[in-house]
Short mmCIF file of C-alpha atoms and ligand atoms in Angstrom, two decimals:
data_model
loop_
_atom_site.label_atom_id
_atom_site.label_comp_id
_atom_site.label_asym_id
_atom_site.label_seq_id
_atom_site.Cartn_x
_atom_site.Cartn_y
_atom_site.Cartn_z
CA MET U 81 40.89 158.52 156.54
CA ARG U 82 40.41 156.15 153.45
CA VAL U 83 38.33 158.03 150.82
CA SER U 84 36.94 156.83 147.50
CA VAL U 85 35.59 159.40 144.93
CA VAL U 86 33.57 157.93 142.30
CA GLY U 87 33.46 160.16 139.05
CA LEU U 88 36.52 162.10 138.06
CA GLY U 89 35.03 164.98 136.38
CA TYR U 90 35.53 168.58 137.66
CA VAL U 91 33.82 168.07 140.98
CA GLY U 92 35.22 164.55 141.65
CA LEU U 93 38.89 165.16 140.58
CA VAL U 94 39.14 168.46 142.54
CA THR U 95 37.63 166.66 145.58
CA SER U 96 40.06 163.72 145.20
CA ALA U 97 43.14 165.86 144.88
CA CYS U 98 42.26 168.42 147.62
CA LEU U 99 41.39 165.41 150.08
CA ALA U 100 44.59 163.85 149.43
CA GLU U 101 46.37 167.18 149.88
CA GLN U 102 44.70 167.29 153.27
CA GLY U 103 46.33 164.04 154.17
CA HIS U 104 43.79 161.50 153.43
CA ASP U 105 44.30 158.25 151.38
CA VAL U 106 42.16 158.81 148.23
CA VAL U 107 41.33 156.36 145.41
CA GLY U 108 39.60 158.22 142.40
CA ILE U 109 37.42 155.86 140.53
CA GLU U 110 36.08 156.53 136.99
CA VAL U 111 34.39 154.41 134.34
CA SER U 112 35.96 155.99 131.38
CA SER U 113 39.12 154.07 131.04
CA ALA U 114 40.50 156.66 128.55
CA ARG U 115 40.37 159.25 131.53
CA ILE U 116 42.01 156.89 133.89
CA GLU U 117 44.84 156.20 131.47
CA ALA U 118 45.28 159.89 130.94
CA LEU U 119 45.47 160.49 134.65
CA LEU U 120 47.92 157.54 135.15
CA ASP U 121 49.99 159.10 132.42
CA GLY U 122 50.05 162.49 134.17
CA ARG U 123 47.72 164.15 131.71
CA MET U 124 44.76 166.32 133.04
CA PRO U 125 41.39 165.79 131.36
CA PHE U 126 40.58 169.51 131.76
CA HIS U 127 42.37 172.82 132.63
CA GLU U 128 42.05 173.94 136.28
CA PRO U 129 44.76 176.18 137.74
CA GLY U 130 46.80 174.28 140.44
CA LEU U 131 45.09 170.95 139.95
CA ALA U 132 47.79 169.27 137.90
CA GLU U 133 50.42 170.09 140.48
CA LEU U 134 48.17 168.81 143.34
CA VAL U 135 47.50 165.57 141.57
CA GLN U 136 51.21 164.86 140.64
CA ALA U 137 52.40 165.84 144.26
CA ASN U 138 49.93 163.55 145.87
CA ARG U 139 50.36 160.76 143.51
CA GLU U 140 54.15 160.96 144.22
CA VAL U 141 53.65 160.52 147.88
CA GLY U 142 51.12 157.71 147.34
CA ARG U 143 48.26 159.53 148.90
CA LEU U 144 46.26 159.59 145.46
CA THR U 145 45.60 156.71 143.20
CA PHE U 146 43.28 156.23 140.22
CA THR U 147 41.37 153.16 138.90
CA ALA U 148 38.41 152.01 136.76
CA ASP U 149 37.47 149.19 139.13
CA PRO U 150 34.64 150.05 141.59
CA ALA U 151 35.82 147.21 143.92
CA ALA U 152 38.32 149.56 145.22
CA ILE U 153 35.58 151.31 147.25
CA SER U 154 35.32 148.31 149.68
CA GLN U 155 38.30 149.70 151.72
CA ALA U 156 36.88 153.21 152.09
CA ASP U 157 35.65 154.91 155.19
CA VAL U 158 33.86 157.50 153.08
CA VAL U 159 32.75 157.15 149.51
CA PHE U 160 31.90 160.31 147.63
CA VAL U 161 29.76 160.15 144.50
CA ALA U 162 30.39 162.90 141.98
CA VAL U 163 28.79 161.85 138.72
CA GLY U 164 26.93 164.07 136.35
CA THR U 165 23.15 164.88 136.62
CA HIS U 166 22.88 167.18 133.72
CA ASP U 167 20.84 165.71 130.66
CA GLY U 168 22.83 167.94 128.20
CA ASN U 169 19.52 169.59 127.13
CA GLY U 170 18.81 171.86 130.07
CA GLY U 171 17.24 169.24 132.28
CA TRP U 172 18.16 166.71 135.01
CA GLN U 173 18.96 163.04 134.48
CA THR U 174 19.48 160.40 137.29
CA ARG U 175 20.38 157.48 135.04
CA THR U 176 24.02 157.95 135.78
CA ILE U 177 23.93 158.24 139.41
CA GLN U 178 21.53 155.31 139.71
CA SER U 179 23.80 153.19 137.68
CA CYS U 180 26.72 154.34 139.70
CA LEU U 181 24.82 153.42 143.07
CA ASN U 182 24.00 150.04 141.41
CA ASP U 183 27.69 149.52 141.03
CA ILE U 184 29.04 150.79 144.39
CA VAL U 185 26.37 150.33 147.19
CA PRO U 186 26.70 146.69 147.33
CA ARG U 187 30.43 147.05 147.65
CA LEU U 188 30.45 149.56 150.55
CA ALA U 189 31.92 148.39 153.76
CA ASP U 190 29.29 148.15 156.55
CA ASP U 191 30.79 151.09 158.50
CA ALA U 192 31.38 153.28 155.42
CA ALA U 193 29.52 156.41 154.83
CA LEU U 194 27.99 157.39 151.35
CA VAL U 195 28.34 160.95 150.45
CA VAL U 196 26.82 162.44 147.27
CA ARG U 197 28.57 165.36 146.00
CA SER U 198 26.82 165.61 142.57
CA THR U 199 24.07 168.33 142.37
CA LEU U 200 20.74 166.41 142.64
CA PRO U 201 17.36 167.37 141.55
CA PRO U 202 15.30 168.29 144.56
CA TRP U 203 12.71 165.60 143.81
CA PHE U 204 15.36 162.74 143.83
CA LEU U 205 16.36 163.46 147.28
CA ALA U 206 13.34 161.52 148.93
CA HIS U 207 14.20 158.48 146.72
CA LEU U 208 18.04 158.48 147.50
CA PRO U 209 18.05 156.84 150.80
CA ILE U 210 15.23 154.41 149.78
CA ILE U 211 17.07 153.38 146.67
CA VAL U 212 20.37 152.82 148.77
CA GLY U 213 18.47 151.11 151.49
CA ARG U 214 16.92 148.58 149.07
CA MET U 215 20.16 147.89 147.32
CA ARG U 216 21.76 147.17 150.76
CA GLN U 217 18.97 144.90 151.79
CA GLU U 218 18.83 143.05 148.39
CA ALA U 219 22.67 142.41 148.74
CA GLY U 220 21.95 141.04 152.30
CA LEU U 221 23.78 143.93 153.89
CA GLY U 222 23.28 146.36 156.66
CA GLU U 223 22.37 149.92 155.98
CA VAL U 224 24.85 152.63 155.60
CA PRO U 225 24.54 156.59 156.27
CA VAL U 226 23.63 158.58 153.26
CA LEU U 227 24.65 162.27 153.13
CA LEU U 228 24.91 165.15 150.80
CA ASN U 229 28.01 167.39 150.59
CA PRO U 230 27.32 169.88 147.94
CA GLU U 231 30.37 171.75 146.50
CA PHE U 232 30.44 175.53 146.08
CA THR U 233 33.84 175.72 144.12
CA LYS U 234 33.99 177.80 140.91
CA GLU U 235 35.91 176.64 137.91
CA GLY U 236 39.25 178.53 137.61
CA THR U 237 39.56 178.79 141.44
CA ALA U 238 38.24 175.37 142.35
CA VAL U 239 41.35 174.14 144.30
CA GLN U 240 41.49 177.33 146.50
CA ASP U 241 37.70 177.26 146.95
CA PHE U 242 37.82 173.68 148.13
CA LEU U 243 40.79 174.16 150.52
CA GLU U 244 39.66 177.30 151.87
CA PRO U 245 35.84 177.11 151.82
CA GLU U 246 33.43 179.66 153.14
CA ARG U 247 31.26 176.98 154.59
CA VAL U 248 30.92 173.22 154.42
CA VAL U 249 27.38 171.87 154.17
CA LEU U 250 26.38 168.42 155.37
CA GLY U 251 22.95 167.25 154.40
CA ILE U 252 21.56 164.12 156.16
CA ALA U 253 19.56 161.89 153.85
CA HIS U 254 19.78 158.73 156.24
CA ASP U 255 21.93 158.69 159.27
CA VAL U 256 20.12 157.10 162.27
CA ASP U 257 23.09 157.02 164.74
CA GLY U 258 24.88 160.16 163.51
CA ARG U 259 27.95 158.24 162.56
CA GLY U 260 27.86 159.55 158.94
CA ALA U 261 27.81 163.15 159.94
CA ALA U 262 30.59 162.47 162.60
CA ARG U 263 32.68 160.79 159.93
CA LEU U 264 32.38 163.86 157.49
CA ARG U 265 33.10 166.20 160.43
CA ARG U 266 36.20 164.35 161.05
CA LEU U 267 37.17 164.36 157.43
CA TYR U 268 36.88 168.23 157.24
CA ARG U 269 38.34 168.96 160.71
CA GLY U 270 41.26 170.61 159.08
CA MET U 271 38.99 173.33 157.64
CA SER U 272 38.39 176.44 159.45
CA ALA U 273 35.02 177.05 157.68
CA PRO U 274 31.78 176.62 159.64
CA ILE U 275 30.23 173.12 159.14
CA LEU U 276 26.56 173.45 158.77
CA GLU U 277 24.61 170.33 159.38
CA MET U 278 20.92 170.24 158.10
CA SER U 279 18.53 167.90 156.17
CA ALA U 280 19.47 166.66 152.76
CA THR U 281 16.72 168.66 151.20
CA ASP U 282 18.02 171.93 152.85
CA ALA U 283 21.49 171.05 151.77
CA ALA U 284 20.34 170.55 148.16
CA LEU U 285 18.33 173.77 148.21
CA SER U 286 21.22 175.64 149.70
CA LYS U 287 23.32 174.91 146.75
CA LEU U 288 20.52 175.57 144.36
CA GLY U 289 19.64 178.65 146.00
CA ALA U 290 23.13 180.00 146.00
CA ASN U 291 23.44 179.41 142.29
CA LEU U 292 20.00 180.87 141.59
CA PHE U 293 20.96 184.06 143.53
CA LEU U 294 24.20 184.50 141.71
CA ALA U 295 22.54 184.07 138.42
CA THR U 296 19.81 186.67 139.61
CA LYS U 297 22.36 188.96 140.56
CA ILE U 298 24.16 188.89 137.19
CA SER U 299 20.78 189.16 135.27
CA PHE U 300 19.88 192.22 137.69
CA ALA U 301 23.15 193.96 136.69
CA ASN U 302 22.41 193.38 133.15
CA GLU U 303 18.89 194.90 133.41
CA LEU U 304 20.51 197.71 135.35
CA ALA U 305 22.99 198.20 132.66
CA GLN U 306 20.20 198.54 130.22
CA LEU U 307 18.76 201.38 132.23
CA CYS U 308 22.10 202.86 132.35
CA ASP U 309 22.44 202.80 128.54
CA GLN U 310 18.99 204.29 128.18
CA TYR U 311 19.53 207.20 130.45
CA GLY U 312 23.19 207.85 129.77
CA GLY U 313 24.45 206.37 133.06
CA ASN U 314 27.52 204.37 133.75
CA VAL U 315 26.93 200.97 135.36
CA ASP U 316 30.39 200.68 136.98
CA GLN U 317 29.63 203.83 139.03
CA VAL U 318 26.11 202.77 139.74
CA VAL U 319 27.08 199.27 140.92
CA ALA U 320 30.17 200.78 142.98
CA ALA U 321 27.81 203.15 144.76
CA MET U 322 25.29 200.47 145.49
CA ALA U 323 28.09 198.20 146.76
CA TYR U 324 28.71 200.47 149.84
CA ASP U 325 25.51 199.02 151.12
CA HIS U 326 26.63 195.83 152.92
CA ARG U 327 23.20 194.27 152.38
CA ILE U 328 23.86 194.50 148.48
CA GLY U 329 27.75 193.95 148.15
CA GLY U 330 29.34 194.47 144.79
CA ALA U 331 30.14 190.78 143.76
CA PHE U 332 28.56 189.25 140.72
CA LEU U 333 27.15 192.42 139.35
CA ARG U 334 29.27 192.81 136.29
CA ALA U 335 27.26 193.43 133.35
CA GLY U 336 27.97 191.91 129.96
CA ILE U 337 26.84 189.00 127.76
CA GLY U 338 25.66 186.96 130.82
CA PHE U 339 26.46 183.84 132.44
CA GLY U 340 27.47 180.55 130.80
CA GLY U 341 29.16 177.32 132.16
CA SER U 342 27.76 173.91 133.32
CA CYS U 343 26.09 175.18 136.48
CA LEU U 344 24.18 178.58 136.41
CA PRO U 345 22.42 178.23 133.08
CA HIS U 346 21.30 174.71 133.66
CA GLN U 347 20.25 175.22 137.30
CA VAL U 348 18.14 178.17 136.32
CA THR U 349 16.52 176.57 133.46
CA MET U 350 15.73 173.34 135.03
CA THR U 351 14.49 175.11 138.08
CA VAL U 352 12.02 176.93 135.84
CA ALA U 353 11.11 173.83 133.85
CA THR U 354 10.43 171.55 136.92
CA ALA U 355 8.68 174.31 138.76
CA ALA U 356 6.35 174.90 135.71
CA GLU U 357 5.68 171.10 135.54
CA SER U 358 4.71 170.91 138.99
CA GLY U 359 2.20 173.73 138.52
CA MET U 360 4.26 176.28 140.60
CA PRO U 361 5.72 178.87 138.18
CA THR U 362 8.92 180.59 139.08
CA PRO U 363 8.62 183.94 137.17
CA LEU U 364 11.67 185.47 138.77
CA PHE U 365 14.05 182.72 137.60
CA ALA U 366 12.30 182.52 134.31
CA ALA U 367 13.23 186.40 133.95
CA VAL U 368 16.62 185.63 134.89
CA ALA U 369 16.95 183.05 132.12
CA GLU U 370 15.35 185.32 129.55
CA VAL U 371 17.58 188.39 130.37
CA ASN U 372 20.74 186.14 130.24
CA HIS U 373 19.67 184.80 126.72
CA ARG U 374 18.82 188.38 125.68
CA GLN U 375 22.32 189.57 126.54
CA ARG U 376 23.88 187.12 124.04
CA GLU U 377 21.62 188.54 121.38
CA ARG U 378 22.66 192.21 122.57
CA MET U 379 26.19 191.42 121.46
CA ILE U 380 24.95 190.82 117.90
CA ASP U 381 22.97 194.20 118.17
CA ARG U 382 25.85 196.02 119.45
CA LEU U 383 28.27 194.69 116.67
CA ALA U 384 25.51 195.47 114.04
CA GLU U 385 24.91 199.12 115.57
CA LEU U 386 28.79 199.93 115.31
CA LEU U 387 29.14 198.28 111.93
CA GLY U 388 26.30 200.55 110.47
CA GLY U 389 23.30 198.45 110.86
CA SER U 390 24.39 194.95 109.98
CA VAL U 391 27.20 192.42 110.47
CA ALA U 392 26.66 190.93 107.01
CA GLY U 393 29.86 190.73 105.09
CA ALA U 394 31.86 191.88 108.21
CA ARG U 395 34.82 189.92 109.63
CA ILE U 396 34.59 189.78 113.39
CA ALA U 397 37.57 188.84 115.58
CA LEU U 398 35.96 186.90 118.60
CA LEU U 399 38.16 187.09 121.39
CA GLY U 400 37.62 184.14 123.88
CA VAL U 401 35.46 181.22 123.52
CA THR U 402 35.60 179.56 127.03
CA PHE U 403 32.59 180.45 129.28
CA LYS U 404 35.10 182.43 131.53
CA PRO U 405 38.76 182.76 131.95
CA ASP U 406 41.08 180.19 133.65
CA THR U 407 39.03 177.34 132.33
CA ASP U 408 38.88 175.39 128.89
CA ASP U 409 35.19 174.63 129.49
CA LEU U 410 32.83 175.32 126.71
CA ARG U 411 29.62 174.21 128.23
CA ASP U 412 26.90 176.64 127.57
CA ALA U 413 29.61 179.20 126.73
CA PRO U 414 27.92 182.50 125.34
CA SER U 415 30.77 182.38 122.48
CA ILE U 416 28.84 179.33 120.95
CA HIS U 417 25.53 181.32 120.65
CA ILE U 418 27.14 184.50 119.64
CA ALA U 419 29.47 183.14 116.92
CA THR U 420 26.66 180.92 115.45
CA ARG U 421 24.28 183.90 115.25
CA LEU U 422 26.90 186.19 113.60
CA ILE U 423 27.60 183.52 110.97
CA GLU U 424 23.85 183.11 110.39
CA GLU U 425 23.69 186.76 109.89
CA GLY U 426 26.39 186.76 107.26
CA ALA U 427 29.58 187.67 109.20
CA THR U 428 32.87 185.86 109.02
CA VAL U 429 34.01 184.98 112.60
CA VAL U 430 37.64 184.53 113.34
CA ALA U 431 38.04 183.20 116.91
CA PHE U 432 41.05 182.94 119.24
CA ASP U 433 41.37 181.66 122.64
CA PRO U 434 44.54 181.09 124.71
CA MET U 435 43.09 177.53 125.28
CA THR U 436 44.00 175.97 122.07
CA ASP U 437 42.21 172.60 122.72
CA ALA U 438 38.99 174.72 123.59
CA LEU U 439 39.41 176.46 120.38
CA GLU U 440 39.63 173.21 118.55
CA ARG U 441 36.35 171.91 120.21
CA PHE U 442 34.80 175.32 119.50
CA ALA U 443 35.43 174.89 115.71
CA ALA U 444 33.69 171.55 115.87
CA LEU U 445 30.67 173.03 117.47
CA VAL U 446 30.19 176.05 115.38
CA PRO U 447 30.04 175.19 111.69
CA GLY U 448 31.71 177.90 109.43
CA VAL U 449 33.67 179.52 112.13
CA ARG U 450 37.42 180.25 111.51
CA VAL U 451 40.02 179.80 114.33
CA ALA U 452 43.28 181.90 114.56
CA SER U 453 46.63 180.84 115.79
CA SER U 454 47.12 184.14 117.86
CA VAL U 455 45.06 187.06 118.83
CA ASP U 456 47.05 189.28 116.28
CA VAL U 457 45.90 186.95 113.40
CA ALA U 458 42.38 187.22 114.60
CA LEU U 459 42.58 190.85 114.63
CA ASP U 460 44.24 191.33 111.14
CA ASP U 461 41.77 192.97 108.82
CA ALA U 462 38.82 192.50 111.28
CA ASP U 463 36.03 194.97 110.95
CA ALA U 464 35.16 194.69 114.53
CA ALA U 465 36.30 192.84 117.64
CA ALA U 466 34.01 191.12 120.17
CA LEU U 467 35.36 190.53 123.63
CA VAL U 468 33.65 187.29 124.87
CA THR U 469 35.96 185.99 127.50
CA GLU U 470 38.01 188.49 129.68
CA TRP U 471 41.26 186.57 129.44
CA GLY U 472 44.35 188.53 130.94
CA VAL U 473 45.96 188.29 127.49
CA PHE U 474 43.05 190.32 125.89
CA ARG U 475 43.02 192.85 128.79
CA GLN U 476 46.68 193.64 128.24
CA LEU U 477 46.73 194.09 124.65
CA ASP U 478 48.53 197.04 122.90
CA TRP U 479 45.35 198.57 121.71
CA VAL U 480 47.20 201.10 119.19
CA ASP U 481 48.86 198.09 117.58
CA ALA U 482 45.49 196.20 117.65
CA ALA U 483 43.68 199.25 116.02
CA SER U 484 46.40 199.51 113.34
CA ARG U 485 45.88 195.72 112.22
CA MET U 486 42.09 195.97 112.05
CA ARG U 487 40.46 197.21 108.89
CA ARG U 488 38.07 199.38 111.27
CA ALA U 489 38.85 199.73 114.80
CA ILE U 490 35.55 198.62 116.47
CA MET U 491 35.36 196.86 119.82
CA VAL U 492 32.26 195.49 121.62
CA ASP U 493 33.42 194.48 125.02
CA GLY U 494 31.10 191.72 126.20
CA ARG U 495 32.46 191.66 129.71
CA ASN U 496 32.93 195.30 130.64
CA ALA U 497 36.58 194.40 131.13
CA LEU U 498 38.50 196.91 129.01
CA SER U 499 39.34 200.37 129.75
CA VAL U 500 37.02 202.81 128.05
CA VAL U 501 39.72 205.57 127.83
CA GLU U 502 42.44 203.41 126.61
CA LEU U 503 40.34 202.06 123.79
CA VAL U 504 39.03 205.32 122.81
CA ASP U 505 42.53 206.86 122.94
CA ALA U 506 43.79 204.06 120.63
CA GLY U 507 41.10 205.18 118.16
CA PHE U 508 38.51 202.48 118.90
CA ALA U 509 34.67 202.98 118.54
CA TYR U 510 33.82 201.04 121.83
CA ALA U 511 30.79 199.83 123.14
CA SER U 512 30.08 197.64 126.33
CA PHE U 513 27.03 197.19 128.46
CA GLY U 514 25.72 200.00 130.52
CA ARG U 515 28.67 202.30 129.67
CA GLY U 516 27.35 203.80 126.46
CA ILE U 517 29.09 203.91 123.05
CA ARG U 518 32.33 205.82 122.93
CA GLY U 519 34.82 207.02 120.33
CA GLN U 520 35.01 207.67 116.67
CA THR U 521 32.08 206.04 114.75
CA ASP U 522 29.64 207.21 112.28
CA VAL U 523 27.05 205.30 114.15
CA PRO U 524 25.55 207.50 116.95
CA ALA U 525 25.70 206.60 120.57
CA THR U 526 22.51 204.98 121.95
CA ALA U 527 21.95 207.53 124.65
CA PRO U 528 23.47 210.84 125.96
CA LEU U 529 26.44 210.46 128.06
CA VAL U 530 26.76 212.95 131.04
CA ALA U 531 29.80 211.84 132.75
CA THR U 532 31.82 208.60 133.05
CA VAL U 533 34.32 206.77 135.07
CA ASP U 534 36.87 204.64 133.77
CA THR U 535 37.01 201.60 136.18
CA GLY U 536 39.70 199.94 134.36
CA ALA U 537 40.02 196.21 134.35
CA THR U 538 39.84 195.77 138.12
CA GLY U 539 36.73 197.54 138.64
CA ALA U 540 38.41 200.21 140.81
CA PRO U 541 38.29 203.80 139.60
CA THR U 542 41.51 204.77 137.89
CA SER U 543 40.83 207.84 135.96
CA TYR U 544 38.12 210.18 135.07
CA GLU U 545 37.07 211.72 131.94
CA THR U 546 34.57 214.46 131.38
CA LEU U 547 32.36 214.78 128.37
CA ALA U 548 31.70 218.10 126.89
CA ILE U 549 28.07 218.40 125.85
CA ASP U 550 26.46 220.36 123.29
CA THR U 551 23.18 220.93 124.85
CA HIS U 552 21.69 222.44 121.74
CA ALA U 553 21.07 219.13 120.38
CA THR U 554 19.42 217.37 123.33
CA GLU U 555 15.85 217.60 122.19
CA GLY U 556 13.37 214.65 123.01
CA SER U 557 13.52 212.41 125.92
CA PRO U 558 16.52 209.85 126.33
CA ALA U 559 14.01 207.01 125.50
CA GLU U 560 12.93 208.85 122.23
CA ARG U 561 16.44 209.54 121.21
CA HIS U 562 17.25 205.97 121.86
CA ARG U 563 14.43 204.70 119.81
CA SER U 564 15.32 207.05 117.00
CA GLY U 565 18.86 205.71 117.27
CA SER U 566 20.42 209.17 118.04
CA SER U 567 22.03 210.59 121.09
CA GLY U 568 21.08 213.91 120.04
CA LEU U 569 24.48 214.93 121.44
CA ASP U 570 27.91 215.86 120.17
CA LEU U 571 30.31 214.41 122.48
CA ALA U 572 33.98 215.51 122.64
CA LEU U 573 36.49 213.91 125.27
CA THR U 574 38.54 216.54 127.19
CA ASP U 575 41.05 216.05 130.00
C1 UGA T 187 29.19 178.47 139.69
C2 UGA T 187 29.08 179.21 141.10
O1 UGA T 187 29.74 180.37 141.18
C3 UGA T 187 29.84 178.33 142.18
O2 UGA T 187 29.77 178.77 143.52
C4 UGA T 187 29.29 176.83 142.11
O3 UGA T 187 29.81 175.91 142.99
C5 UGA T 187 29.36 176.18 140.76
O4 UGA T 187 28.68 177.19 139.76
C6 UGA T 187 28.63 174.96 140.72
O5 UGA T 187 27.46 174.88 140.80
O6 UGA T 187 29.34 173.89 140.58
P1 UGA T 187 31.08 178.37 137.74
O7 UGA T 187 29.98 177.82 136.88
O8 UGA T 187 32.39 177.78 137.94
O9 UGA T 187 30.50 178.53 139.45
O10 UGA T 187 31.25 179.83 137.28
P2 UGA T 187 31.00 181.42 137.84
O11 UGA T 187 32.23 181.87 138.47
O12 UGA T 187 29.90 181.36 138.72
O13 UGA T 187 30.62 182.17 136.66
C7 UGA T 187 29.37 181.77 135.83
C8 UGA T 187 29.22 182.77 134.55
O14 UGA T 187 28.84 184.15 135.06
C9 UGA T 187 30.44 183.10 133.89
O15 UGA T 187 30.16 182.99 132.50
C10 UGA T 187 30.76 184.36 134.14
O16 UGA T 187 31.45 185.07 133.25
C11 UGA T 187 29.45 185.04 134.46
N1 UGA T 187 29.63 186.18 135.37
C12 UGA T 187 30.01 186.19 136.65
C13 UGA T 187 29.02 187.49 134.93
O17 UGA T 187 28.53 187.53 133.75
N2 UGA T 187 29.05 188.57 135.69
C14 UGA T 187 29.47 188.45 137.02
O18 UGA T 187 29.35 189.49 137.83
C15 UGA T 187 30.13 187.22 137.44
#
């Protein structure tokens, strides 16, 4: 089929390349001439594994072309709209999509289907078919089907997520004779996933609901991790046991500094804000946002705790700046808040990320931050390291060498991604979230530790350690000991 995709950001470019890969003739349209030039030049506007190869291969066989000219859509059977709806301030904006519709709706062929892939604010859904209908009428043209086709891809695995989806959702905003839905079913007939047809509102809420649930799981895991720290538990073991219950599952329950990116934080905050405005508060989602924000602050607290009470004057190696591995995206990345706060508190922050371009943009976003040319340079003479993004390059570090480079071997693992045993064996004082504080430190652990499992980097149990406990010192409740800042325990690692 002939497809046009308007807006070549993460969603639009992945959609264009993947539909071309599936054999469709795709024209990608973008208002930014700089982006078009880059794409025509073979340069990707962002990092997404596998995407550059797909774009190149499909351009070579002529199935994928790029242009800044919206007139190109007049040939298309299906026109996707994939422009931004984020106002950059935690809210929605519909200016971009309205101006995009202005450009394209009068140019659509009479038998084309208009498909919105952008994530839309729920209140805009009722307006969408009316706006499109009016534009067609004013242009003296017949009506066109209007559908929603929300995307569920994740940055870092977007290509695979698109080509092997778990479901395809079609939301009907206006499709009197069903020809729009039929066309989309034909477009996706190569997919083995179920195609779910529903109203546009249900489709938009399915997308929002999925993201709200994922965010809730992460904040739940973070609250659970806090309980684990308070009572001396290990969140890895607790989650692993919970995950055997198929109603719960184990995915998206990794504790740490919380969720970032352009989707989860924004969709949680804007849901809370718009619900409050309409007089229907959403306390659960408000708490999800609050817990998420708190986790970023906890990273500062953990570092201060291990550094003897304050980060002032300390040199901190910030390992990773992107909001997750396998992307160069800094949107709402926890690293920005963490680095800014550390600098405010008087620390020197030396950041490294394998995405050099992201590191440069990070330096522009965080005044006063220093960037390092390698992870070794970041670690040299550091008083502490803070793992913010669990890139493979950090997980595979030689920790004995890392410890020898640092002034003090202190690690706060913001992603629960490193092996407790490995770090402690290398001489680190190591803290994460819901796994206690281990190793040599003059700062006492926050809670008594009874037994731990090292889940390694993969989450699967790899080795076990036993802690010998001096029970003479265990006076007071765990909460009291936590408040007084003392574990009340002498801990010694044994085989
Ligand atoms: C998210 C959803 O996962 C996708 O399904 C959705 O299509 C997409 O938003 C979207 O709306 O477009 P994405 O923003 O790429 O995808 O990132 P996620 O993989 O969801 O990760 C979000 C954040 O949560 C990251 O900072 C990650 O480190 C964090 N996270 C994830 C945790 O802290 N713990 C976990 O257990 C999992």
